[in-house]
Amino acid sequence: MLPHSIQLIDSYFFSRPIESYSSEVIEHRLVNCYELEIITESSGGMYIGKQFYPLKKGDLVFRHPNQTTQGVLPYSCYTLRFQTEDSLFAKVATHYIPPITNSEIVKQIAPIIEDIFNEHINQNIISDYYFEFQLRKLVYLLLASFYPEAKGIHQEFNIHNVYVTECLAYTQTNWQEVTIDKLVQRTGVSKPYLMKLFKQETGKTILTYIDETKIGHIKKLLVFTNNSITDIAYLAGFKTPSYFSNYVLKHTGLTPKQLRAKYTTITP
């Protein structure tokens, strides 16, 4: 279990449409938590500290505690505010994550922010667990993308092709639900082409990489948590515990119970 808590503060859609608002400077304020915004439309900009940044559709805005900020309308965006006491993330947020980015990482972060927003407006008894799960994915992506000492999730293959990189990144952060068809949908290329390209670039089939990634995360859940095997089966995205057990046995030669006993003394 990770030692540092992470908590959602707020999630909302800020709407100041271009066709309805003229240029206007809004309130100058001090940032008191971590804030991310996905710009959905803009002809405005934003001050972060003393620097002014023009904003355009698709930009990812990042602010950390103790910065000052002031928006210049019009623009609209999804906004996410959260807090964590993780010292590594604080270091990376302060020194390495840029205030504005429009790189490939936005394609991975935007769906997380939108999913948290959708859950936030339709909360239920387990929503807090969902928020923590998604926020940890978000922090992981930011660390993997901007921390110089972090080993990139695709470095082991020395990949430069954008489609394969997207497959690797999406599989790592959505391992419970990823399928080949979802990867095809995200990349927008044909299934045969993507499968051939992935094998050429990595030396592995997409299915092999998905299975290896799933098993890696399942092992961590078995070893580093005291959740029941049934709970882990559902957390890992399996519909039934029996299918989960057969899957683990097929790929490791051990049942989940045997795998846990081999590497830990935690009682199932």
CSV table of N, CA, C and O in Angstrom, one decimal, residues 6 34-36 60-63 80 82 84 88-89 92-93 96-98 101 103 105-106 108-109 112-113 134-148 150 173:
chain,number,residue,atom,x,y,z
A,6,ILE,N,-4.1,10.5,-0.9
A,6,ILE,CA,-4.4,11.4,-2.0
A,6,ILE,C,-5.9,11.7,-2.0
A,6,ILE,O,-6.7,10.7,-1.8
A,34,TYR,N,-3.0,21.1,-5.7
A,34,TYR,CA,-2.6,20.8,-7.1
A,34,TYR,C,-3.9,21.0,-8.0
A,34,TYR,O,-5.0,20.5,-7.6
A,35,GLU,N,-3.7,21.6,-9.1
A,35,GLU,CA,-4.8,21.9,-10.0
A,35,GLU,C,-4.4,21.6,-11.4
A,35,GLU,O,-3.3,21.9,-11.9
A,36,LEU,N,-5.3,20.9,-12.1
A,36,LEU,CA,-5.1,20.6,-13.5
A,36,LEU,C,-6.3,21.0,-14.3
A,36,LEU,O,-7.5,20.9,-13.8
A,60,LEU,N,-3.1,21.4,-21.5
A,60,LEU,CA,-3.1,20.9,-20.1
A,60,LEU,C,-2.5,22.0,-19.3
A,60,LEU,O,-1.3,22.3,-19.5
A,61,VAL,N,-3.2,22.5,-18.3
A,61,VAL,CA,-2.7,23.5,-17.4
A,61,VAL,C,-2.4,22.8,-16.1
A,61,VAL,O,-3.2,22.1,-15.6
A,62,PHE,N,-1.2,23.1,-15.5
A,62,PHE,CA,-0.9,22.5,-14.2
A,62,PHE,C,-0.4,23.6,-13.3
A,62,PHE,O,0.4,24.5,-13.6
A,63,ARG,N,-0.9,23.6,-12.1
A,63,ARG,CA,-0.5,24.5,-11.0
A,63,ARG,C,-0.3,23.8,-9.7
A,63,ARG,O,-1.0,22.8,-9.4
A,80,LEU,N,-9.7,20.1,-12.2
A,80,LEU,CA,-9.5,19.1,-11.2
A,80,LEU,C,-8.6,19.6,-10.1
A,80,LEU,O,-7.5,20.1,-10.4
A,82,PHE,N,-6.8,18.6,-6.4
A,82,PHE,CA,-6.5,17.5,-5.4
A,82,PHE,C,-5.4,17.8,-4.5
A,82,PHE,O,-4.6,18.8,-4.8
A,84,THR,N,-2.1,15.9,-2.0
A,84,THR,CA,-1.4,14.8,-1.6
A,84,THR,C,-0.1,15.3,-0.9
A,84,THR,O,0.4,16.4,-1.2
A,88,LEU,N,7.8,13.2,-3.3
A,88,LEU,CA,8.4,13.0,-4.6
A,88,LEU,C,7.5,13.8,-5.6
A,88,LEU,O,8.1,14.5,-6.5
A,89,PHE,N,6.2,13.7,-5.5
A,89,PHE,CA,5.4,14.4,-6.4
A,89,PHE,C,5.5,15.9,-6.2
A,89,PHE,O,5.5,16.7,-7.2
A,92,VAL,N,8.6,17.0,-8.1
A,92,VAL,CA,8.4,17.0,-9.5
A,92,VAL,C,7.5,18.1,-9.9
A,92,VAL,O,7.7,18.8,-11.0
A,93,ALA,N,6.4,18.3,-9.2
A,93,ALA,CA,5.5,19.4,-9.5
A,93,ALA,C,6.1,20.8,-9.5
A,93,ALA,O,5.9,21.6,-10.3
A,96,TYR,N,9.7,20.3,-12.3
A,96,TYR,CA,9.7,19.6,-13.6
A,96,TYR,C,8.4,19.7,-14.5
A,96,TYR,O,8.5,19.7,-15.7
A,97,ILE,N,7.3,19.7,-13.8
A,97,ILE,CA,6.0,19.7,-14.6
A,97,ILE,C,5.8,21.1,-15.1
A,97,ILE,O,5.7,22.1,-14.4
A,98,PRO,N,5.7,21.3,-16.5
A,98,PRO,CA,5.5,22.7,-17.0
A,98,PRO,C,4.1,23.2,-16.7
A,98,PRO,O,3.1,22.4,-16.6
A,101,THR,N,1.2,22.4,-21.2
A,101,THR,CA,1.7,21.4,-22.1
A,101,THR,C,0.6,21.0,-23.1
A,101,THR,O,-0.6,21.0,-22.7
A,103,SER,N,1.4,18.0,-25.1
A,103,SER,CA,2.1,16.9,-25.7
A,103,SER,C,1.2,15.7,-25.7
A,103,SER,O,0.0,15.8,-25.3
A,105,ILE,N,0.9,13.3,-23.6
A,105,ILE,CA,0.4,13.0,-22.3
A,105,ILE,C,-1.0,13.5,-22.1
A,105,ILE,O,-1.8,12.9,-21.4
A,106,VAL,N,-1.4,14.6,-22.8
A,106,VAL,CA,-2.7,15.1,-22.7
A,106,VAL,C,-3.8,14.1,-23.1
A,106,VAL,O,-4.9,14.0,-22.5
A,108,GLN,N,-3.7,11.0,-22.6
A,108,GLN,CA,-3.9,10.1,-21.5
A,108,GLN,C,-4.5,10.7,-20.3
A,108,GLN,O,-5.3,10.0,-19.6
A,109,ILE,N,-4.2,11.9,-20.0
A,109,ILE,CA,-4.7,12.6,-18.8
A,109,ILE,C,-6.1,13.1,-19.0
A,109,ILE,O,-6.9,13.0,-18.0
A,112,ILE,N,-9.0,10.8,-17.9
A,112,ILE,CA,-9.0,10.6,-16.4
A,112,ILE,C,-9.7,11.8,-15.8
A,112,ILE,O,-10.6,11.6,-14.9
A,113,ILE,N,-9.4,13.0,-16.2
A,113,ILE,CA,-10.0,14.2,-15.6
A,113,ILE,C,-11.5,14.2,-15.9
A,113,ILE,O,-12.3,14.5,-15.0
A,134,GLN,N,-8.2,6.8,-9.6
A,134,GLN,CA,-8.0,7.6,-10.8
A,134,GLN,C,-6.9,8.6,-10.5
A,134,GLN,O,-6.0,8.9,-11.4
A,135,LEU,N,-6.9,9.2,-9.3
A,135,LEU,CA,-5.9,10.2,-9.0
A,135,LEU,C,-4.5,9.6,-8.9
A,135,LEU,O,-3.5,10.2,-9.3
A,136,ARG,N,-4.4,8.4,-8.5
A,136,ARG,CA,-3.1,7.7,-8.4
A,136,ARG,C,-2.6,7.4,-9.9
A,136,ARG,O,-1.4,7.5,-10.2
A,137,LYS,N,-3.5,7.1,-10.7
A,137,LYS,CA,-3.1,6.9,-12.2
A,137,LYS,C,-2.6,8.2,-12.7
A,137,LYS,O,-1.6,8.3,-13.4
A,138,LEU,N,-3.3,9.3,-12.3
A,138,LEU,CA,-2.9,10.6,-12.8
A,138,LEU,C,-1.5,11.0,-12.3
A,138,LEU,O,-0.7,11.5,-13.1
A,139,VAL,N,-1.3,10.8,-11.1
A,139,VAL,CA,0.1,11.1,-10.5
A,139,VAL,C,1.1,10.3,-11.1
A,139,VAL,O,2.2,10.8,-11.4
A,140,TYR,N,0.8,9.0,-11.3
A,140,TYR,CA,1.8,8.1,-12.0
A,140,TYR,C,2.2,8.6,-13.4
A,140,TYR,O,3.3,8.6,-13.7
A,141,LEU,N,1.2,9.0,-14.1
A,141,LEU,CA,1.4,9.5,-15.5
A,141,LEU,C,2.3,10.8,-15.5
A,141,LEU,O,3.2,10.9,-16.3
A,142,LEU,N,2.0,11.6,-14.6
A,142,LEU,CA,2.8,12.9,-14.5
A,142,LEU,C,4.2,12.6,-14.0
A,142,LEU,O,5.2,13.1,-14.6
A,143,LEU,N,4.4,11.7,-13.1
A,143,LEU,CA,5.8,11.3,-12.7
A,143,LEU,C,6.5,10.6,-13.8
A,143,LEU,O,7.7,10.9,-14.1
A,144,ALA,N,5.9,9.7,-14.5
A,144,ALA,CA,6.5,8.9,-15.5
A,144,ALA,C,6.9,9.8,-16.7
A,144,ALA,O,7.9,9.6,-17.4
A,145,SER,N,6.1,10.9,-16.9
A,145,SER,CA,6.3,11.7,-18.1
A,145,SER,C,7.4,12.8,-17.8
A,145,SER,O,8.1,13.2,-18.7
A,146,PHE,N,7.4,13.3,-16.6
A,146,PHE,CA,8.2,14.5,-16.3
A,146,PHE,C,9.4,14.4,-15.4
A,146,PHE,O,10.3,15.2,-15.3
A,147,TYR,N,9.4,13.3,-14.6
A,147,TYR,CA,10.5,13.1,-13.6
A,147,TYR,C,11.7,12.6,-14.3
A,147,TYR,O,11.6,11.4,-14.9
A,148,PRO,N,12.8,13.3,-14.4
A,148,PRO,CA,14.0,12.8,-15.2
A,148,PRO,C,14.5,11.4,-14.8
A,148,PRO,O,15.0,10.7,-15.6
A,150,ALA,N,12.8,9.0,-13.6
A,150,ALA,CA,11.8,7.9,-13.7
A,150,ALA,C,12.1,7.1,-15.0
A,150,ALA,O,12.4,7.7,-16.1
A,173,THR,N,-1.7,2.0,-17.7
A,173,THR,CA,-2.6,2.8,-16.9
A,173,THR,C,-4.1,2.3,-16.9
A,173,THR,O,-4.9,2.7,-16.0
